[in-house]
Amino acid sequence: YGSMVDADLATTEALTAKLNHMYIDYVIVSWIPKTIQQLLLELNKCVHEMRELGLPASPGALKDASELQATAQAVARAIVQPCCDAALDDFLTNTLQPLEAALRRALTPTTTTLPVQSGCTHLESLRSQMKALVREHCGLDRLRTRWKSSLVTAFKDNSMPFRLQRFPGYIAALIAALECRAPYLREDLFEAIDHLVDTSLTIQSALLDVAVQL
C-alpha cells in the first residue's frame, strides 16, 4: 500500500474528500429534487385547502375592515333569508297542523248526555286541554329550538365563495341575536281560548231572564 499512500489515495484527507464528494452528489442529485417535490406537494395541498375554506383568505385580502364587514353582512343576509322564507311553512307544517290534529282528537263530539251541573266541569276540562295542547305544540322554547336549529344548519351548509364559517364568533353572535326572532304566539291567545270556551249560560224567555254561571 505504500504507493497508494504516496499518491494520497489511502489517506484520511483522501477519505474525507471522497465522502464530501459523495455527500454533495447525493444532495444535488437526490435530496434537493425530492425536497422540492415534497414542498410543491405541500404547497398544492395548502392552496387546495385554502380554496376549500373560501374567501377571504385573510382579512387583509379585502381592502379594509369596512369592506370585510359589508361583505360579511351581505352573505349573512343571503344565508338567513331562506330561513325566514321557510319559517311560515315550517310553523304551519310542524306546529299548527299537529296542533289541529291534537285538538280534533281532544274535542271529538260526544253523544253522552251530561247533567247541567256537570257542564261547568266538562267545559273547564276542555279549556284546560286546549291550553295544555297549545303550550305543548306552540311553546316558545320549542319554537326557538327549531328556529335556532334551522339557522345553525344554514350557516354550517353555506357553500358561497365567501365562507362566513371562517368567522365563528360573528356567526355565534348572529345566531344569538336572531334566536329571539323565532316565530311565537301572541300573549292574548289564552284569553281568546277563555272566551272561546265560555262557561256562562244565559236563558231568556218572555217570562224568564236568567244568567247562570255554570
XYZ file of N, CA and C in Angstrom:
642
model
N 0.811 -1.226 0.000
C 0.000 0.000 0.000
C 0.837 1.264 0.000
N 2.111 1.132 0.037
C 2.971 2.311 0.113
C 2.765 3.247 -1.047
N 2.606 2.675 -2.265
C 2.424 3.530 -3.442
C 1.121 4.309 -3.366
N 0.110 3.705 -2.786
C -1.175 4.389 -2.653
C -1.090 5.531 -1.662
N -0.382 5.286 -0.543
C -0.210 6.359 0.450
C 0.561 7.500 -0.167
N 1.611 7.175 -0.904
C 2.409 8.234 -1.523
C 1.567 9.036 -2.526
N 0.586 8.378 -3.150
C -0.236 9.068 -4.151
C -1.472 9.717 -3.534
N -1.557 9.738 -2.199
C -2.697 10.334 -1.462
C -4.021 9.647 -1.797
N -3.964 8.306 -2.035
C -5.186 7.572 -2.324
C -5.732 6.838 -1.105
N -4.974 6.677 -0.054
C -5.408 5.935 1.127
C -5.112 6.710 2.390
N -5.270 8.001 2.309
C -5.029 8.841 3.478
C -6.360 9.341 4.024
N -6.300 9.911 5.218
C -7.501 10.485 5.839
C -8.061 11.606 4.987
N -7.160 12.406 4.413
C -7.609 13.507 3.566
C -8.341 12.977 2.322
N -7.812 11.892 1.769
C -8.452 11.310 0.593
C -9.845 10.768 0.924
N -9.964 10.107 2.111
C -11.251 9.575 2.542
C -12.250 10.707 2.768
N -11.795 11.772 3.395
C -12.657 12.916 3.649
C -13.142 13.538 2.344
N -12.225 13.681 1.401
C -12.586 14.257 0.108
C -13.595 13.374 -0.621
N -13.406 12.038 -0.531
C -14.331 11.116 -1.185
C -15.734 11.202 -0.584
N -15.791 11.219 0.757
C -17.092 11.324 1.438
C -17.773 12.641 1.126
N -16.992 13.705 1.082
C -17.543 15.018 0.766
C -18.111 15.041 -0.649
N -17.406 14.421 -1.568
C -17.878 14.351 -2.947
C -19.175 13.545 -3.040
N -19.232 12.412 -2.310
C -20.431 11.586 -2.317
C -21.616 12.332 -1.705
N -21.367 13.073 -0.640
C -22.438 13.822 0.026
C -22.986 14.909 -0.901
N -22.072 15.648 -1.532
C -22.508 16.709 -2.454
C -23.288 16.113 -3.619
N -22.818 14.981 -4.103
C -23.509 14.326 -5.207
C -24.918 13.889 -4.793
N -25.069 13.354 -3.554
C -26.379 12.929 -3.046
C -27.312 14.133 -2.894
N -26.786 15.222 -2.330
C -27.609 16.417 -2.124
C -28.109 16.960 -3.450
N -27.233 17.057 -4.437
C -27.605 17.650 -5.720
C -28.508 16.731 -6.522
N -28.163 15.460 -6.551
C -28.871 14.522 -7.415
C -30.168 14.003 -6.789
N -30.203 13.833 -5.475
C -31.348 13.170 -4.842
C -32.108 14.057 -3.858
N -31.402 14.588 -2.846
C -32.116 15.271 -1.747
C -32.824 16.540 -2.214
N -32.155 17.386 -2.960
C -32.762 18.652 -3.397
C -33.988 18.416 -4.275
N -33.925 17.565 -5.307
C -35.124 17.337 -6.133
C -36.298 16.760 -5.333
N -35.997 15.777 -4.462
C -37.070 15.181 -3.675
C -37.676 16.187 -2.691
N -36.841 17.013 -2.087
C -37.334 18.021 -1.145
C -38.203 19.048 -1.857
N -37.746 19.488 -3.019
C -38.550 20.445 -3.799
C -39.889 19.826 -4.184
N -39.870 18.548 -4.563
C -41.100 17.864 -4.935
C -42.067 17.792 -3.750
N -41.568 17.457 -2.566
C -42.401 17.395 -1.374
C -42.959 18.775 -1.013
N -42.135 19.801 -1.144
C -42.594 21.157 -0.850
C -43.696 21.587 -1.817
N -43.542 21.233 -3.077
C -44.578 21.570 -4.060
C -45.883 20.844 -3.753
N -45.767 19.577 -3.337
C -46.969 18.831 -2.974
C -47.671 19.472 -1.789
N -46.898 19.876 -0.783
C -47.475 20.534 0.387
C -48.088 21.878 0.015
N -47.411 22.598 -0.892
C -47.934 23.889 -1.340
C -49.274 23.707 -2.048
N -49.339 22.721 -2.943
C -50.590 22.457 -3.644
C -51.692 22.045 -2.681
N -51.330 21.282 -1.671
C -52.306 20.867 -0.666
C -52.837 22.069 0.106
N -51.942 22.965 0.481
C -52.351 24.175 1.208
C -53.230 25.071 0.343
N -52.880 25.189 -0.922
C -53.698 26.005 -1.834
C -55.088 25.407 -1.972
N -55.155 24.079 -2.079
C -56.460 23.411 -2.186
C -57.285 23.636 -0.926
N -56.668 23.488 0.234
C -57.383 23.704 1.492
C -57.844 25.155 1.617
N -57.006 26.084 1.173
C -57.367 27.490 1.234
C -58.572 27.771 0.337
N -58.601 27.154 -0.844
C -59.739 27.328 -1.744
C -60.998 26.720 -1.159
N -60.832 25.593 -0.467
C -61.978 24.963 0.167
C -62.545 25.841 1.276
N -61.676 26.536 1.975
C -62.122 27.438 3.040
C -62.894 28.614 2.473
N -62.592 28.996 1.256
C -63.288 30.122 0.633
C -62.605 31.440 0.916
N -63.285 32.508 0.487
C -62.759 33.857 0.662
C -63.328 34.476 1.926
N -62.641 35.452 2.520
C -61.297 35.891 2.141
C -60.242 34.957 2.708
N -59.124 34.864 2.036
C -58.030 34.055 2.551
C -57.560 34.585 3.886
N -57.679 35.877 4.096
C -57.398 36.532 5.372
C -58.105 37.868 5.337
N -58.319 38.504 6.500
C -58.938 39.829 6.479
C -58.212 40.810 5.571
N -56.917 40.615 5.399
C -56.146 41.515 4.547
C -56.414 41.321 3.073
N -57.173 40.248 2.710
C -57.477 40.027 1.306
C -58.486 41.046 0.786
N -59.191 41.706 1.692
C -60.097 42.776 1.314
C -59.423 44.108 1.588
N -59.942 45.152 0.981
C -59.258 46.450 1.029
C -59.164 47.001 2.441
N -60.274 46.944 3.180
C -60.247 47.469 4.541
C -61.311 46.755 5.361
N -61.373 47.099 6.645
C -62.297 46.428 7.552
C -63.751 46.694 7.176
N -64.052 47.867 6.680
C -65.432 48.177 6.321
C -65.904 47.306 5.166
N -65.014 47.025 4.220
C -65.383 46.155 3.104
C -65.619 44.735 3.597
N -64.775 44.276 4.522
C -64.953 42.951 5.102
C -66.295 42.865 5.820
N -66.621 43.879 6.599
C -67.877 43.880 7.343
C -69.077 43.912 6.404
N -69.007 44.746 5.374
C -70.124 44.847 4.431
C -70.345 43.529 3.694
N -69.253 42.889 3.296
C -69.366 41.608 2.591
C -69.937 40.532 3.511
N -69.461 40.500 4.755
C -69.954 39.514 5.722
C -71.443 39.711 5.985
N -71.874 40.968 6.091
C -73.288 41.251 6.325
C -74.143 40.809 5.143
N -73.662 41.062 3.942
C -74.405 40.662 2.746
C -74.551 39.135 2.686
N -73.480 38.431 2.992
C -73.525 36.964 2.978
C -74.458 36.461 4.076
N -74.397 37.084 5.254
C -75.263 36.672 6.363
C -76.736 36.840 5.990
N -77.067 37.955 5.351
C -78.454 38.167 4.925
C -78.886 37.115 3.908
N -77.979 36.786 2.990
C -78.303 35.783 1.973
C -78.521 34.402 2.597
N -77.814 34.116 3.691
C -77.960 32.820 4.363
C -79.246 32.772 5.185
N -79.561 33.877 5.857
C -80.705 33.902 6.773
C -82.032 34.015 6.022
N -82.029 34.692 4.877
C -83.282 34.947 4.168
C -84.085 33.673 3.872
N -83.452 32.588 3.379
C -84.228 31.360 3.159
C -84.844 30.811 4.439
N -84.157 30.992 5.564
C -84.725 30.542 6.848
C -85.996 31.325 7.167
N -85.955 32.626 6.924
C -87.134 33.461 7.158
C -88.257 33.076 6.203
N -87.904 32.832 4.945
C -88.911 32.471 3.950
C -89.590 31.148 4.303
N -88.833 30.244 4.895
C -89.367 28.909 5.214
C -90.014 28.853 6.591
N -89.888 29.924 7.376
C -90.384 29.893 8.755
C -91.889 29.675 8.816
N -92.638 30.356 7.942
C -94.093 30.213 7.964
C -94.512 28.799 7.593
N -93.897 28.250 6.544
C -94.217 26.876 6.148
C -93.856 25.892 7.257
N -92.709 26.126 7.894
C -92.294 25.262 8.997
C -93.286 25.347 10.155
N -93.733 26.580 10.461
C -94.688 26.781 11.552
C -96.009 26.081 11.233
N -96.434 26.173 9.988
C -97.683 25.535 9.580
C -97.574 24.012 9.641
N -96.460 23.487 9.105
C -96.312 22.035 8.991
C -96.002 21.368 10.327
N -95.098 21.972 11.095
C -94.595 21.323 12.304
C -95.243 21.813 13.591
N -96.089 22.844 13.495
C -96.736 23.353 14.704
C -98.250 23.366 14.577
N -98.778 24.116 13.614
C -100.224 24.284 13.532
C -100.949 23.009 13.116
N -100.410 22.290 12.140
C -101.090 21.065 11.698
C -101.111 19.992 12.792
N -99.978 19.725 13.479
C -100.052 18.785 14.609
C -100.969 19.281 15.722
N -100.986 20.609 15.962
C -101.877 21.159 16.987
C -103.339 20.937 16.595
N -103.651 21.186 15.330
C -105.019 20.983 14.870
C -105.445 19.525 15.050
N -104.551 18.593 14.686
C -104.881 17.171 14.829
C -105.103 16.812 16.297
N -104.257 17.351 17.176
C -104.404 17.061 18.607
C -105.697 17.649 19.161
N -106.060 18.863 18.732
C -107.308 19.486 19.187
C -108.527 18.712 18.694
N -108.473 18.235 17.465
C -109.596 17.460 16.941
C -109.793 16.168 17.738
N -108.679 15.553 18.122
C -108.797 14.336 18.933
C -109.380 14.643 20.309
N -108.948 15.774 20.875
C -109.403 16.127 22.221
C -110.844 16.615 22.234
N -111.279 17.238 21.150
C -112.609 17.844 21.103
C -113.580 17.031 20.265
N -113.367 15.737 20.215
C -114.275 14.882 19.469
C -115.684 14.982 20.046
N -116.674 15.252 19.215
C -118.054 15.369 19.721
C -118.503 14.079 20.407
N -119.286 14.245 21.444
C -119.803 13.082 22.178
C -121.324 13.143 22.239
N -121.938 12.004 22.246
C -123.403 11.931 22.352
C -123.840 11.664 23.786
N -122.862 11.633 24.676
C -123.191 11.373 26.076
C -123.969 12.546 26.659
N -125.051 12.249 27.327
C -125.862 13.287 27.965
C -125.291 13.605 29.339
N -125.003 14.894 29.572
C -124.439 15.325 30.840
C -125.455 16.163 31.602
N -125.531 16.000 32.889
C -126.384 16.885 33.683
C -125.890 18.320 33.586
N -126.807 19.264 33.751
C -126.410 20.668 33.677
C -125.338 20.981 34.707
N -125.431 20.332 35.861
C -124.472 20.608 36.927
C -123.049 20.192 36.547
N -122.928 19.238 35.613
C -121.605 18.764 35.191
C -121.045 19.582 34.034
N -121.863 20.500 33.499
C -121.403 21.281 32.350
C -120.182 22.108 32.646
N -120.163 22.742 33.819
C -119.011 23.594 34.166
C -117.728 22.786 34.213
N -117.804 21.611 34.853
C -116.611 20.759 34.953
C -116.143 20.307 33.574
N -117.079 19.942 32.711
C -116.731 19.476 31.370
C -116.103 20.590 30.540
N -116.725 21.784 30.588
C -116.178 22.897 29.817
C -114.810 23.329 30.340
N -114.648 23.315 31.639
C -113.352 23.676 32.220
C -112.284 22.663 31.827
N -112.695 21.381 31.742
C -111.757 20.349 31.304
C -111.338 20.582 29.856
N -112.309 20.941 29.007
C -111.986 21.228 27.616
C -111.035 22.415 27.503
N -111.305 23.433 28.271
C -110.455 24.617 28.227
C -109.034 24.285 28.687
N -108.911 23.494 29.724
C -107.581 23.102 30.221
C -106.843 22.265 29.187
N -107.580 21.353 28.520
C -106.951 20.526 27.489
C -106.451 21.386 26.335
N -107.253 22.354 25.922
C -106.857 23.227 24.816
C -105.604 24.011 25.177
N -105.565 24.575 26.373
C -104.392 25.341 26.793
C -103.158 24.454 26.875
N -103.322 23.246 27.400
C -102.181 22.334 27.523
C -101.639 21.953 26.150
N -102.538 21.705 25.193
C -102.105 21.332 23.849
C -101.405 22.498 23.154
N -101.925 23.704 23.354
C -101.273 24.874 22.751
C -99.889 25.067 23.346
N -99.765 24.920 24.659
C -98.444 25.057 25.296
C -97.484 23.980 24.793
N -98.000 22.775 24.592
C -97.150 21.665 24.141
C -96.619 21.901 22.738
N -97.478 22.325 21.832
C -97.089 22.453 20.423
C -96.533 23.831 20.083
N -96.896 24.836 20.842
C -96.518 26.208 20.483
C -95.686 26.889 21.556
N -95.100 26.103 22.441
C -94.270 26.695 23.481
C -93.104 27.465 22.880
N -92.767 28.589 23.499
C -91.716 29.449 22.957
C -90.378 28.720 22.876
N -90.046 27.944 23.890
C -88.771 27.217 23.875
C -88.712 26.247 22.701
N -89.836 25.593 22.440
C -89.876 24.618 21.335
C -89.719 25.331 19.993
N -90.409 26.454 19.827
C -90.312 27.202 18.574
C -88.911 27.759 18.378
N -88.314 28.277 19.446
C -86.964 28.841 19.344
C -85.942 27.759 19.048
N -86.117 26.581 19.620
C -85.175 25.490 19.365
C -85.175 25.109 17.889
N -86.367 24.993 17.300
C -86.450 24.636 15.883
C -85.921 25.754 14.998
N -86.213 26.988 15.360
C -85.717 28.144 14.616
C -84.195 28.205 14.665
N -83.632 28.015 15.859
C -82.176 28.061 16.008
C -81.526 26.923 15.228
N -82.148 25.761 15.237
C -81.606 24.622 14.504
C -81.535 24.923 13.008
N -82.555 25.591 12.473
C -82.537 25.930 11.049
C -81.432 26.935 10.735
N -81.193 27.868 11.642
C -80.123 28.850 11.438
C -78.751 28.186 11.478
N -78.539 27.333 12.487
C -77.243 26.653 12.615
C -76.957 25.827 11.373
N -77.960 25.109 10.874
C -77.790 24.283 9.679
C -77.465 25.143 8.460
N -78.157 26.279 8.333
C -77.936 27.158 7.181
C -76.512 27.712 7.167
N -76.029 28.156 8.322
C -74.665 28.689 8.378
C -73.635 27.586 8.174
N -73.918 26.403 8.654
C -72.975 25.291 8.516
C -72.869 24.835 7.076
N -73.990 24.837 6.350
C -74.018 24.329 4.978
C -73.701 25.402 3.943
N -73.314 26.584 4.381
C -73.008 27.670 3.438
C -71.884 27.256 2.496
N -72.153 27.341 1.191
C -71.143 26.992 0.191
C -70.810 28.180 -0.710
N -71.121 29.392 -0.248
C -70.810 30.574 -1.037
C -69.300 30.790 -1.083
N -68.819 31.501 -2.106
C -67.368 31.756 -2.189
C -66.820 32.421 -0.931
N -67.594 33.356 -0.373
C -67.189 33.979 0.898
C -67.704 33.092 2.023
N -66.801 32.344 2.643
C -67.196 31.390 3.674
C -67.297 32.104 5.021
N -68.509 32.345 5.453
C -68.708 33.013 6.733
C -68.281 32.119 7.893
N -68.128 30.805 7.643
C -67.687 29.889 8.684
C -66.297 30.221 9.198
N -65.575 31.047 8.465
C -64.225 31.407 8.900
C -64.252 32.430 10.021
N -65.467 32.881 10.361
C -65.617 33.855 11.443
C -66.637 33.308 12.440
N -66.263 32.280 13.208
C -67.221 31.616 14.108
C -67.788 32.547 15.167
N -66.997 33.507 15.630
C -67.507 34.451 16.623
C -68.642 35.287 16.069
N -68.499 35.700 14.821
C -69.530 36.501 14.153
C -70.805 35.680 13.977
N -70.651 34.407 13.585
C -71.807 33.530 13.399
C -72.523 33.312 14.729
N -71.748 33.069 15.799
C -72.359 32.839 17.113
C -73.153 34.058 17.565
N -72.612 35.251 17.337
C -73.319 36.476 17.718
C -74.590 36.654 16.885
N -74.522 36.317 15.600
C -75.694 36.419 14.734
C -76.808 35.478 15.196
N -76.443 34.240 15.476
C -77.448 33.263 15.899
C -78.078 33.684 17.218
N -77.256 34.189 18.142
C -77.790 34.646 19.429
C -78.752 35.811 19.239
N -78.417 36.726 18.323
C -79.284 37.880 18.079
C -80.580 37.473 17.375
N -80.495 36.470 16.510
C -81.661 36.042 15.745
C -82.542 35.062 16.501
N -82.020 34.504 17.579
C -82.773 33.488 18.318
C -84.086 34.050 18.853
N -84.067 35.303 19.291
C -85.276 35.914 19.846
C -86.274 36.287 18.751
N -85.887 36.126 17.478
C -86.792 36.420 16.360
C -87.579 35.193 15.929
N -87.557 34.166 16.729
C -88.292 32.953 16.382
C -89.786 33.236 16.332
N -90.530 32.498 15.486
C -91.987 32.656 15.470
C -92.568 32.392 16.857
N -93.593 33.120 17.213
C -94.206 32.935 18.532
C -95.688 33.278 18.451
N -96.417 32.866 19.478
C -97.847 33.165 19.544
C -98.082 34.352 20.463
N -99.088 35.119 20.158
C -99.391 36.305 20.943
C -99.781 35.906 22.363
N -99.473 36.797 23.321
C -99.744 36.505 24.722
C -101.240 36.407 25.020
N -102.063 37.074 24.212
C -103.502 37.068 24.500
C -104.212 35.841 23.928
N -103.423 34.841 23.452
C -104.046 33.654 22.885
C -104.889 32.922 23.920
N -104.364 32.802 25.148
C -105.084 32.061 26.172
C -106.356 32.797 26.593
N -106.341 34.122 26.516
C -107.562 34.868 26.778
C -108.600 34.547 25.713
N -108.142 34.409 24.470
C -109.064 34.044 23.395
C -109.663 32.663 23.636
N -108.862 31.748 24.153
C -109.379 30.410 24.470
C -110.422 30.497 25.573
N -110.174 31.343 26.570
C -111.147 31.509 27.645
C -112.476 32.021 27.104
N -112.422 32.937 26.145
C -113.655 33.457 25.560
C -114.301 32.428 24.639
N -113.443 31.612 24.003
C -113.974 30.602 23.094
C -114.776 29.553 23.853
N -114.267 29.141 24.999
C -114.955 28.170 25.843
C -115.505 28.923 27.037
N -116.658 29.533 26.862
C -117.274 30.349 27.896
C -118.199 29.483 28.736
N -118.068 29.599 30.043
C -118.883 28.761 30.932
C -120.143 29.467 31.408
N -120.435 30.615 30.844
C -121.667 31.304 31.240
C -122.806 30.870 30.326
N -123.968 30.753 30.882
C -125.143 30.300 30.163
C -126.284 31.276 30.424
N -126.863 31.814 29.378
C -127.971 32.756 29.520
C -129.247 32.125 28.986
N -130.287 32.123 29.812
C -131.579 31.573 29.428
C -132.569 32.734 29.407
N -133.158 32.955 28.272
C -134.099 34.059 28.131
C -135.418 33.557 27.546
N -136.509 34.094 28.058
C -137.842 33.824 27.512
C -138.724 34.996 27.903
N -139.969 34.937 27.491
C -140.880 36.037 27.821
C -141.107 36.154 29.317
N -140.969 35.036 30.026
C -141.233 35.042 31.465
C -139.966 34.898 32.299
N -138.836 34.631 31.602
C -137.638 34.295 32.390
C -136.421 34.940 31.732
N -135.608 35.589 32.540
C -134.347 36.168 32.043
C -133.279 35.907 33.103
N -132.584 34.829 32.948
C -131.653 34.383 33.979
C -130.286 34.171 33.361
N -129.262 34.687 33.996
C -127.876 34.428 33.611
C -127.266 33.479 34.624
N -126.835 32.353 34.155
C -126.305 31.320 35.050
C -124.821 31.139 34.778
N -123.996 31.130 35.820
C -122.574 30.829 35.694
C -122.382 29.384 36.089
N -122.168 28.565 35.121
C -122.030 27.118 35.399
C -120.729 26.841 36.130
